[in-house]
Coordinates of C-alpha atoms and ligand atoms in Angstrom, one line a residue:
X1 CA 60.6 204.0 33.8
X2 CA 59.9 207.3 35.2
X3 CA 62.6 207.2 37.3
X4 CA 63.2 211.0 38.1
X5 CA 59.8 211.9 38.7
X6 CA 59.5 208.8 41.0
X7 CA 62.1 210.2 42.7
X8 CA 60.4 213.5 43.0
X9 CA 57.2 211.8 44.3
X10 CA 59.0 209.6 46.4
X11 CA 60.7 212.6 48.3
X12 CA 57.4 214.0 48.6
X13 CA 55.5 211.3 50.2
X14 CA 58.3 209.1 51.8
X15 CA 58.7 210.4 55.4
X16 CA 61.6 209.7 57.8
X17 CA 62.3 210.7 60.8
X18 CA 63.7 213.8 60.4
X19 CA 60.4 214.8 59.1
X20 CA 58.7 213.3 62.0
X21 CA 60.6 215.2 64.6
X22 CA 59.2 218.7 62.6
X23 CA 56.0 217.5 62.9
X24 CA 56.2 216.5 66.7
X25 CA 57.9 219.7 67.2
X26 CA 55.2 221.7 65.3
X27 CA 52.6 219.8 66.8
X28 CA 53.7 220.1 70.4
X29 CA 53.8 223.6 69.6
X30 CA 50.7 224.0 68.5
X31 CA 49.4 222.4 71.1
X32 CA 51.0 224.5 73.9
X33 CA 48.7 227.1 72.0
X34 CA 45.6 225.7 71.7
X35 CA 45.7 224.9 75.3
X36 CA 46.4 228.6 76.2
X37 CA 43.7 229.8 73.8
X38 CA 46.1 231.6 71.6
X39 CA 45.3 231.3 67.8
X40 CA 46.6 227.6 67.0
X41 CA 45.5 225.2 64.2
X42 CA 44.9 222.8 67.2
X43 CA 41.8 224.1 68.8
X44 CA 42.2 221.2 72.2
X45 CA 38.8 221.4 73.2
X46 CA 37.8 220.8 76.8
X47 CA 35.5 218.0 76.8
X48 CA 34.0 218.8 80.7
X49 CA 34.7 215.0 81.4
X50 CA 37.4 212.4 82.3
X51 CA 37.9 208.6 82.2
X52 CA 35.1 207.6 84.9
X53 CA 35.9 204.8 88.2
X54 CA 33.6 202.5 86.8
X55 CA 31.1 202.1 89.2
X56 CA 28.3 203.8 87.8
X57 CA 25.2 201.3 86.8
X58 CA 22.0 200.9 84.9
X59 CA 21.1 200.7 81.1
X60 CA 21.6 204.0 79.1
X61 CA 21.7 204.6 75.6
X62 CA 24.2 205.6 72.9
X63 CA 23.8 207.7 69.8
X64 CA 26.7 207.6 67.5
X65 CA 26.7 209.7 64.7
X66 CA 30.0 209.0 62.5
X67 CA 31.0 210.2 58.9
X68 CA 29.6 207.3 57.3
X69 CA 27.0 205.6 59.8
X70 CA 24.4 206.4 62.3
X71 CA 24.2 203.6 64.9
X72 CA 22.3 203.6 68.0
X73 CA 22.9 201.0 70.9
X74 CA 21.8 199.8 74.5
X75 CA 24.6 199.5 77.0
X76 CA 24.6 198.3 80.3
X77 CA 26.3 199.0 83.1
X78 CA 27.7 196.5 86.1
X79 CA 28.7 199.1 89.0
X80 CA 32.1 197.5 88.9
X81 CA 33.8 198.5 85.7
X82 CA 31.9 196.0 83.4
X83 CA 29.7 196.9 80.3
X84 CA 27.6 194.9 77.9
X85 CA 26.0 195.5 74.6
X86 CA 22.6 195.1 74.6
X87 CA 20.6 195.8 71.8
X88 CA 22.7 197.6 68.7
X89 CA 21.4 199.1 65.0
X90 CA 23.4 200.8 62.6
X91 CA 21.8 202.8 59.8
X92 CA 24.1 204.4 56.7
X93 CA 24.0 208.3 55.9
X94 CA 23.4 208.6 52.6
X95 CA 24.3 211.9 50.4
X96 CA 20.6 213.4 50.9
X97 CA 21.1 213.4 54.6
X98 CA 24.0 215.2 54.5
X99 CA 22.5 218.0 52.0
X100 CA 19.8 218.2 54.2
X101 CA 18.3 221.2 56.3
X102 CA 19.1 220.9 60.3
X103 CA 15.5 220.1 60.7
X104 CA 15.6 217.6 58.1
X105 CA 18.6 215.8 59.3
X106 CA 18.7 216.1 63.4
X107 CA 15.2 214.4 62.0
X108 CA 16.1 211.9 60.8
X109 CA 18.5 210.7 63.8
X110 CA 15.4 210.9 65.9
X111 CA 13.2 208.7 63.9
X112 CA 16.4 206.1 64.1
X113 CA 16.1 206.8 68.1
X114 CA 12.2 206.8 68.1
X115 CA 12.4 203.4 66.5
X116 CA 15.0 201.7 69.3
X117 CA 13.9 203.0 72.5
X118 CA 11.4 200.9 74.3
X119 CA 11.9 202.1 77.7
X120 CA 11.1 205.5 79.4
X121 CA 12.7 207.5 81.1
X122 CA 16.3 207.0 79.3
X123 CA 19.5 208.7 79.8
X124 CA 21.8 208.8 76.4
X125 CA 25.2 210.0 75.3
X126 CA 25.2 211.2 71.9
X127 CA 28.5 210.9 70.2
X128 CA 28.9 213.7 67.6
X129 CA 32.0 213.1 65.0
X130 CA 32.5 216.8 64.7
X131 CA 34.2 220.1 65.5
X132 CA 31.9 221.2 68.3
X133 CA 33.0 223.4 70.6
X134 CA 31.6 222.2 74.0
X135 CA 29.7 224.4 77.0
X136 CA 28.8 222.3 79.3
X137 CA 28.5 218.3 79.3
X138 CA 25.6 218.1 77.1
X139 CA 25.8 220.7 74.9
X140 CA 27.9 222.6 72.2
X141 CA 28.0 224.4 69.0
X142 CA 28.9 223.2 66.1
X143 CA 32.2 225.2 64.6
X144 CA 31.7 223.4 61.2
X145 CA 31.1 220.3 59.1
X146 CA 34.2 218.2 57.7
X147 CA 34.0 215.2 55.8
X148 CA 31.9 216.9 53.3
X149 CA 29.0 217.1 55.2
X150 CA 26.8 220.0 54.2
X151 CA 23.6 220.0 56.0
X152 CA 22.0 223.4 56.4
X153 CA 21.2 225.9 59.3
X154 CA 23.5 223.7 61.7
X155 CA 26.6 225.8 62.5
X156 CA 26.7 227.9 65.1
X157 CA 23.8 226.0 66.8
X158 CA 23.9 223.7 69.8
X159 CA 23.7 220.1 68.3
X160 CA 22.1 218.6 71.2
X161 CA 19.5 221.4 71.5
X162 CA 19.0 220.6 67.5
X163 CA 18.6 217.1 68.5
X164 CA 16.2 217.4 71.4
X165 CA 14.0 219.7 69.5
X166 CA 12.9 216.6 67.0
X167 CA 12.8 214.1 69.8
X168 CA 10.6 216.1 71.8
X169 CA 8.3 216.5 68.2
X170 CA 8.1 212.9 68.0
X171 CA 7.2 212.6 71.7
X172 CA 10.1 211.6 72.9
X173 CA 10.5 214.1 76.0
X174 CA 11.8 211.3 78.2
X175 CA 14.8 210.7 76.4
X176 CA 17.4 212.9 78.4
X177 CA 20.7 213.3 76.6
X178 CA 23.1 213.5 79.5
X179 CA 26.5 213.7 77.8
X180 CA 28.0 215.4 73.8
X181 CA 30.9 213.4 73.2
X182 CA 33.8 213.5 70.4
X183 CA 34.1 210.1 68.9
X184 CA 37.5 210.1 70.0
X185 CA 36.6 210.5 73.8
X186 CA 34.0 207.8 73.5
X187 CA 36.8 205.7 72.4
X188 CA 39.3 206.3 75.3
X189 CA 36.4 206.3 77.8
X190 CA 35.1 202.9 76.8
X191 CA 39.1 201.4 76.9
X192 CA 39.9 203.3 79.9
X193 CA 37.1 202.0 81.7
X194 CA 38.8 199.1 82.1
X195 CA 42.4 199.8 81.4
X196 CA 44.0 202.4 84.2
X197 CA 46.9 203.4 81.6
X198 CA 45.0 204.4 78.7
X199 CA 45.2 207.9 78.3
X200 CA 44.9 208.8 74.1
X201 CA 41.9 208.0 72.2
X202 CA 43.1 208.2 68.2
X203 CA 40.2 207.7 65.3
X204 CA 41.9 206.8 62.3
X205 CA 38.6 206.3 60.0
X206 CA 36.5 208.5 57.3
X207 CA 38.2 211.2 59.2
X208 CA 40.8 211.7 61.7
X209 CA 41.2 213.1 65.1
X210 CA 43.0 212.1 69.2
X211 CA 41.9 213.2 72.4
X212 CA 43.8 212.7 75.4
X213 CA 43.6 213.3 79.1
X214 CA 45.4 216.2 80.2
X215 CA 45.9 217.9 83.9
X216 CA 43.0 220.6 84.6
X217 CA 46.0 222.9 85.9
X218 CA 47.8 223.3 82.6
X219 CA 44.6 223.9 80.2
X220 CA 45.1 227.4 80.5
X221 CA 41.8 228.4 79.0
X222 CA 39.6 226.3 81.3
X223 CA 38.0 229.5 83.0
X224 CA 36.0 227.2 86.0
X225 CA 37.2 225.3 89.1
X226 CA 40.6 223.4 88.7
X227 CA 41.0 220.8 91.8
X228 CA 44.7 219.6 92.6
X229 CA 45.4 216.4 90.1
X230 CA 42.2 216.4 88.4
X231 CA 41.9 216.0 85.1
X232 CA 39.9 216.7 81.8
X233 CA 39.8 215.5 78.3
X234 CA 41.1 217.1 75.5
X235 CA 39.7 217.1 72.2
X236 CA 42.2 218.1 70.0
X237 CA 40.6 217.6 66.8
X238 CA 44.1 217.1 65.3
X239 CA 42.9 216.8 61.7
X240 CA 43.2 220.1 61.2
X241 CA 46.7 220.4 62.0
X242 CA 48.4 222.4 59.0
X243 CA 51.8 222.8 59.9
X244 CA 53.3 220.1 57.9
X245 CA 54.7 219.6 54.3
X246 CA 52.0 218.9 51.2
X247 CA 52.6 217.9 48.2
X248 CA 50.7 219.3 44.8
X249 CA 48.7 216.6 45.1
X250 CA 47.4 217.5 48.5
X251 CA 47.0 221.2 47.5
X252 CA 45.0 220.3 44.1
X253 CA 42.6 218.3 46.5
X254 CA 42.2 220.7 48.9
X255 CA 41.3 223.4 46.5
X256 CA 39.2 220.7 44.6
X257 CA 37.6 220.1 48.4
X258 CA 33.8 221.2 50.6
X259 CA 36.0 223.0 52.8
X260 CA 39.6 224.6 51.1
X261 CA 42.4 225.4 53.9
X262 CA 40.5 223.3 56.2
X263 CA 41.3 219.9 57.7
X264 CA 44.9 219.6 56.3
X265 CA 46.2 216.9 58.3
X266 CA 42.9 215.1 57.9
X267 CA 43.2 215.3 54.2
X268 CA 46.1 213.1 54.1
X269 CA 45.1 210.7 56.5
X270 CA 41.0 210.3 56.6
X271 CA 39.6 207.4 54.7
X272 CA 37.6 210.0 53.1
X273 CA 40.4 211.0 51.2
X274 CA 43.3 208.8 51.0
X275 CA 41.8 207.2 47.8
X276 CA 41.5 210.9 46.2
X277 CA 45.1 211.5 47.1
X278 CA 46.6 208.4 45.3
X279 CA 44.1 208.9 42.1
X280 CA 45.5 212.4 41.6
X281 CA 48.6 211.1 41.7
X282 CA 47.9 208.8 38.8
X283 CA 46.0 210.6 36.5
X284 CA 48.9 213.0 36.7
X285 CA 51.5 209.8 35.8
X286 CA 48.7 209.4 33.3
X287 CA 49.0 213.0 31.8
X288 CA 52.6 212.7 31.9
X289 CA 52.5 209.2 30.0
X290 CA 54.2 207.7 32.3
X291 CA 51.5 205.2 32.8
X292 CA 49.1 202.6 31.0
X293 CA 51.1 203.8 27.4
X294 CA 49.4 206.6 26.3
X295 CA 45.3 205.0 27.0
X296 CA 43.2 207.4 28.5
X297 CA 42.1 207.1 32.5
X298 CA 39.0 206.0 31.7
X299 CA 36.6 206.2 35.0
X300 CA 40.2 206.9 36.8
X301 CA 39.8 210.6 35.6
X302 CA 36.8 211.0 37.4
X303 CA 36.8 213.0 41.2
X304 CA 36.7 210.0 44.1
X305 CA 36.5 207.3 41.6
X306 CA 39.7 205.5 43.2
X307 CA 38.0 204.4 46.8
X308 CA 40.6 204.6 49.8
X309 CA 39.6 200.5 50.1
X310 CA 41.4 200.1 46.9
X311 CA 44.8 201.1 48.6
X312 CA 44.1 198.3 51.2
X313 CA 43.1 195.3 48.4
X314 CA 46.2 197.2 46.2
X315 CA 48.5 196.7 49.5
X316 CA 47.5 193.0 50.0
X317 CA 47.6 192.1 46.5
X318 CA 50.3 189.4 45.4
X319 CA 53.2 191.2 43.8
X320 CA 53.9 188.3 41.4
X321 CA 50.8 188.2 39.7
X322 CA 48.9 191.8 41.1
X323 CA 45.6 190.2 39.8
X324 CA 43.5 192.6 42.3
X325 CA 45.1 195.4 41.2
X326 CA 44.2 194.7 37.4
X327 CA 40.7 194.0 38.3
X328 CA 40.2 197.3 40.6
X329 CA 42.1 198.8 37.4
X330 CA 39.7 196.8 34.7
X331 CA 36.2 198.0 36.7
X332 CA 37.6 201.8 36.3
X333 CA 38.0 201.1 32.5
X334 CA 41.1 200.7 32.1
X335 CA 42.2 197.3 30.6
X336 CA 45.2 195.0 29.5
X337 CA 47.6 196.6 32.1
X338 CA 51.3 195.6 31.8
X339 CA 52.8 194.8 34.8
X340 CA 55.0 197.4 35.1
X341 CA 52.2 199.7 34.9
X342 CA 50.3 197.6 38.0
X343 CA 53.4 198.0 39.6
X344 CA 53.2 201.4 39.3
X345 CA 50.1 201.8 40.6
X346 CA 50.8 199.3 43.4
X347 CA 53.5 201.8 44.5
X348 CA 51.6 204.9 44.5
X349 CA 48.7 202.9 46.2
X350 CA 51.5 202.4 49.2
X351 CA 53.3 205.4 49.2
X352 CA 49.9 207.0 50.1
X353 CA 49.2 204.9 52.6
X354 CA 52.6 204.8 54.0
X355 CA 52.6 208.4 54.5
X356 CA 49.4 208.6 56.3
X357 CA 50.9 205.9 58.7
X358 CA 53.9 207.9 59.5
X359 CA 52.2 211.3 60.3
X360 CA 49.5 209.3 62.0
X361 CA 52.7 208.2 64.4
X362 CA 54.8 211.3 64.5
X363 CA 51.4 213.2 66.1
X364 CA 50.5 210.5 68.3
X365 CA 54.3 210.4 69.7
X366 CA 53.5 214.7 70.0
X367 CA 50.7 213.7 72.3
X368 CA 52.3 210.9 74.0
X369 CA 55.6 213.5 74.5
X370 CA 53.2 216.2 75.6
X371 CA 51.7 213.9 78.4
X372 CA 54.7 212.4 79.4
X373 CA 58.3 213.5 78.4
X374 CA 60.3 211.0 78.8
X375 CA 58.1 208.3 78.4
X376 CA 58.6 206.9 82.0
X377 CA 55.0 205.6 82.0
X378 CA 52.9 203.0 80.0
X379 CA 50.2 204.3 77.7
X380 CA 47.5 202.6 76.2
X381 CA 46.0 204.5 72.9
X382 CA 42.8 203.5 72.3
X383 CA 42.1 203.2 68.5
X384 CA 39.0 202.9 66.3
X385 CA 38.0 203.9 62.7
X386 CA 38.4 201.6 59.3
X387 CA 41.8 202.8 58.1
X388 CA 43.5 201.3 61.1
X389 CA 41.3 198.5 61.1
X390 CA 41.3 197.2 57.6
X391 CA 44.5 198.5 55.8
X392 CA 46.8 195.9 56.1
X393 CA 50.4 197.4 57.5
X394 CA 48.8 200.6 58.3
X395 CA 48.8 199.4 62.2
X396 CA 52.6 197.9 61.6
X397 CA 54.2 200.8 59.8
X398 CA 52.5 203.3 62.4
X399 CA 54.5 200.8 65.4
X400 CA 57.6 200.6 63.3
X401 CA 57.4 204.7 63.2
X402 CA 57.1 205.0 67.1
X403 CA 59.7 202.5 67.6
X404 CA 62.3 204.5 65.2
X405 CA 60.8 207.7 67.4
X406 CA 61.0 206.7 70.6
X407 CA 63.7 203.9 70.7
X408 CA 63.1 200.8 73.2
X409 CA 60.8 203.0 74.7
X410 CA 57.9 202.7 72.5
X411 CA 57.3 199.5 73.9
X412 CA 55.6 201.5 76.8
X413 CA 52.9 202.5 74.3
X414 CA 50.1 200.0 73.5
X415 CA 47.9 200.4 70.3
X416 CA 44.9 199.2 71.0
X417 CA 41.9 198.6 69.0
X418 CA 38.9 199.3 70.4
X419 CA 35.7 198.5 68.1
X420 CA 32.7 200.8 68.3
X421 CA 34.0 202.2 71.5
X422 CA 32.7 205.6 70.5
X423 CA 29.6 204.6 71.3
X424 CA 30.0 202.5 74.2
X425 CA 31.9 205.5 75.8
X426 CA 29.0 207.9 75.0
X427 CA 26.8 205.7 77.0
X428 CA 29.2 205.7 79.9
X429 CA 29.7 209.1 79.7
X430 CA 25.6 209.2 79.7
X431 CA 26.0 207.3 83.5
X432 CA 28.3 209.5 84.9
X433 CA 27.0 212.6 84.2
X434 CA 23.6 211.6 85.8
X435 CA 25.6 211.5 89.1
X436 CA 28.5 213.8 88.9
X437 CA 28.2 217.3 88.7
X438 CA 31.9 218.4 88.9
X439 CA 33.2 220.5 86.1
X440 CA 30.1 221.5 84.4
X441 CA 29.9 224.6 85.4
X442 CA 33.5 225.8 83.7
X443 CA 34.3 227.6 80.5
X444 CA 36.8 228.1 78.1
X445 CA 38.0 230.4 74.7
Ligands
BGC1 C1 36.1 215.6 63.1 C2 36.4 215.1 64.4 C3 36.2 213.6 64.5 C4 37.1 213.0 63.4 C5 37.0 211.5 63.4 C6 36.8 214.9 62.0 O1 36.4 215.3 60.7 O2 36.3 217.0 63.0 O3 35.5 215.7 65.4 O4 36.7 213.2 65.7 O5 36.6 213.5 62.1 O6 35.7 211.0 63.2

C-alpha cells in the first residue's frame, strides 16, 4: 500500500478547519474588495434587484439557460406570495451549441421560446448562468464563458440585446424580457419569496457560484441612489475565487482547461470538473503503479472519461463488496480489480468529493460572516444545482463543516434545497420589474 503518497494526497485534499478559517478569512477579504471595486478575484456584481414583497401578479415567463440545459417555463403569480408552475420544457445543450456563432446560439434559445409561447404580449426573465456584468435590470455584457462554453462573437455584447435580436427575427417582438438574472439570484428570489430569512442563494451544479443580499450603503461601487436600509443583490460569482490551496492535480487541470487561471474555486467544486479532478488523480496512482498492478488505464487515461456522477455511485457503493465501483471501473476498460485497488479508487472518489464539500462550507460561512458577524440571526441558503442534490453526503459533510465553523450556532443556518428555482425566480424577477422602477437607473465598476 502506497502509504506515503496517500499521506501526501491525503494532506492535499483533506481540509480541516484551520484551512477553513484561511479561506473565510481570504474570502471575506476578497470580498471587502470586490464590493469597493478594487481589483479582487471576487467581482460581487450588483444585480439592480432584491428579494420582492410578493404581491406582484399575472403569468410571466422564464428562460433558464444553465451549463447543461435550456428550459423554459410558465409561472404564475398569486398577488400574495404564491407561485405555480404552469407549463415547463427542458431542452439539453449539446457540444454544437456551445461551439456555435452568437447568432447561431442566442438562435437557437429563441426557436425553444418561439415554440412555448402561446400568448402575446409576455413579460420574461431570462436567467443567464454566466459572468455578466449587469447595467441595468435587463441587460448586461457578458465578461466571459465558463464551463467550457465557447460560442462565438458573444463577449463583450449584451446577452439580452443578443437574445432579442433573434426573437424579434422570428417575430416575436411581443416577448419583453423584463429582468437578466444570475442563476443564483433566481434561486434566492424564488425561496425568499416565501421565506423572510433567506438571504444566500448557493448553485452547487455543473458550475458553482452564491449571491446574497447585501445593504445598498456598503456596496461601495454602486454609483446610483442608495435609500436608508435598502438593499441589493450581490452576485459574487465565487467560483472564481483563487486564493486557496491547489493541489497538482488541480494545476494540471487547469492548464489542461477552455479557460487556464480562470474559475479556480469552480474547478474544484463544479460538477463539471469534479470527475476530471479524481481521474487525474488515478491515472497518476496508475503511472506510479500504485494501482490496478501494473495494467494500463484503459479508457481511464482518456481527458473527462471519469464522470463527476461516478464519485456519487462510487460514494454510495457497498464497501464490502464495491460491486459499482468495479462496474464503473469494468465499462472504462479496466477489468478484474482487486479489492484493494476498488478501495483505492473508492477513496480517491471521496477525498474529491469531500474536499469540494468543505470549501463549499468554509465560503458560504465567509458570506454568512460577512452578512452577519456573529450570527445573531437565522439564515436560510437557498440551494440548487446536481452536486448538492445527488451526491450523497455532499449536503451532510457541508453541515458537519459549518457546525465545526460556527459551533451551536450553525443551527441558525438552514440549507435549503430549492429545485429549479432559477427559473422560477427569473419569472418573479420578470413581475417586479414591470412595476418597480427603483434602482435601475444606478451604476457600478
Ligand atoms: C458562472 C456563474 C453561475 C455558476 C453556476 C459559473 O460558471 O460563472 O454565473 O452562477 O456557474 O451555474
Amino acid at each position: 500500500m502506497p502509504d506515503k503518497f496517500l499521506k501526501k494526497l491525503q494532506a492535499d485534499f483533506d481540509l480541516g478547519l484551520s484551512d477553513c478559517r484561511k479561506i473565510i478569512s481570504a474570502f471575506s477579504s476578497e470580498m471587502s474588495k470586490g464590493l469597493a471595486g478594487q481589483k479582487s478575484s471576487l467581482k460581487m456584481i450588483p444585480a439592480y434587484v432584491d428579494v420582492p414583497a410578493g404581491s406582484e401578479q399575472g403569468r410571466f415567463i422564464a428562460i433558464d439557460l444553465g451549463g447543461t440545459n435550456l428550459r423554459v417555463l410558465e409561472i404564475e403569480l398569486n398577488g400574495r406570495g404564491g407561485l405555480r408552475k404552469l407549463k415547463e420544457k427542458k431542452y439539453v445543450i449539446d457540444k454544437k451549441h456551445t461551439l456555435a456563432s452568437s447568432g447561431q446560439f442566442f438562435g437557437f434559445i429563441a426557436d425553444k421560446i418561439k415554440g412555448f409561447v402561446s400568448d402575446h404580449p409576455v413579460e420574461a426573465g431570462f436567467t443567464f448562468s454566466f459572468p455578466v456584468k449587469q447595467t441595468a435590470p435587463a441587460a448586461g455584457v457578458l465578461i466571459r464563458w465558463n464551463k467550457d462554453f465557447a460560442v462565438r462573437g458573444a463577449v463583450g455584447k449584451d446577452v439580452v440585446g443578443l437574445l432579442n435580436g433573434q426573437l424579434l427575427a422570428r417575430g416575436l417582438p411581443d416577448l419583453r424580457i423584463t429582468a437578466l438574472v444570475n442563476d443564483t439570484v433566481g434561486t434566492l428570489v424564488c425561496r425568499g419569496y416565501s421565506d423572510r430569512h433567506c438571504d444566500v442563494g448557493l448553485i452547487l451544479g455543473t458550475g458553482t457560484n452564491a449571491c446574497y443580499r447585501e445593504d445598498l450603503a456598503k456596496i461601495g461601487k454602486w454609483k446610483g441612489p442608495k435609500s436608508a436600509g435598502e438593499k441589493m443583490i450581490i452576485n459574487i460569482e465565487w467560483g472564481d475565487f483563487d486564493q486557496i490551496k491547489t493541489s497538482p492535480y488541480d494545476k494540471l487541470l487547469d492548464r489542461q482547461s477552455a479557460n487556464p487561471g480562470k474559475q479556480i474555486l469552480e474547478k474544484m467544486v463544479g460538477g463539471m470538473y469534479l470527475g476530471e479532478v479524481a481521474r487525474l488523480v488515478l491515472v497518476d496512482l496508475v503511472k506510479r503503479k500504485m494501482l490496478f498492478s501494473g495494467q494500463p488505464a484503459g479508457k481511464l487515461s482518456l481527458q473527462k472519461s471519469f464522470k463527476s456522477e461516478y464519485l456519487s455511485v462510487i460514494e454510495a457503493d457497498s464497501p464490502s463488496g464495491l460491486r459499482q465501483t468495479r462496474n464503473i471501473l469494468s465499462g472504462l476498460g479496466i477489468k478484474n480489480v482487486s479489492r484493494p485497488d476498488a478501495r483505492l479508487v473508492k477513496n480517491v472518489c471521496e477525498l474529491t468529493a469531500k474536499r469540494a464539500s468543505i470549501i463549499s462550507a468554509a465560503c458560504l460561512a465567509a458570506v454568512i460572516k460577512h452578512i452577519d458577524r456573529n450570527l445573531k440571526n437565522k439564515h436560510t441558503v437557498a440551494i440548487d444545482g446536481s452536486v448538492y442534490e445527488k451526491h450523497p453526503v455532499f449536503a451532510k459533510q457541508m453541515r458537519k463543516a459549518l457546525q465545526a465553523i460556527f459551533g451551536q450556532k450553525a443551527q441558525k443556518i438552514k440549507m435549503a434545497l430549492t429545485k429549479d428555482g432559477s427559473g422560477v425566480g427569473a419569472a418573479v424577477i420578470a413581475a417586479v420589474a414591470g412595476t418597480k422602477k427603483s434602482n435601475s437607473a444606478g451604476t457600478h465598476d
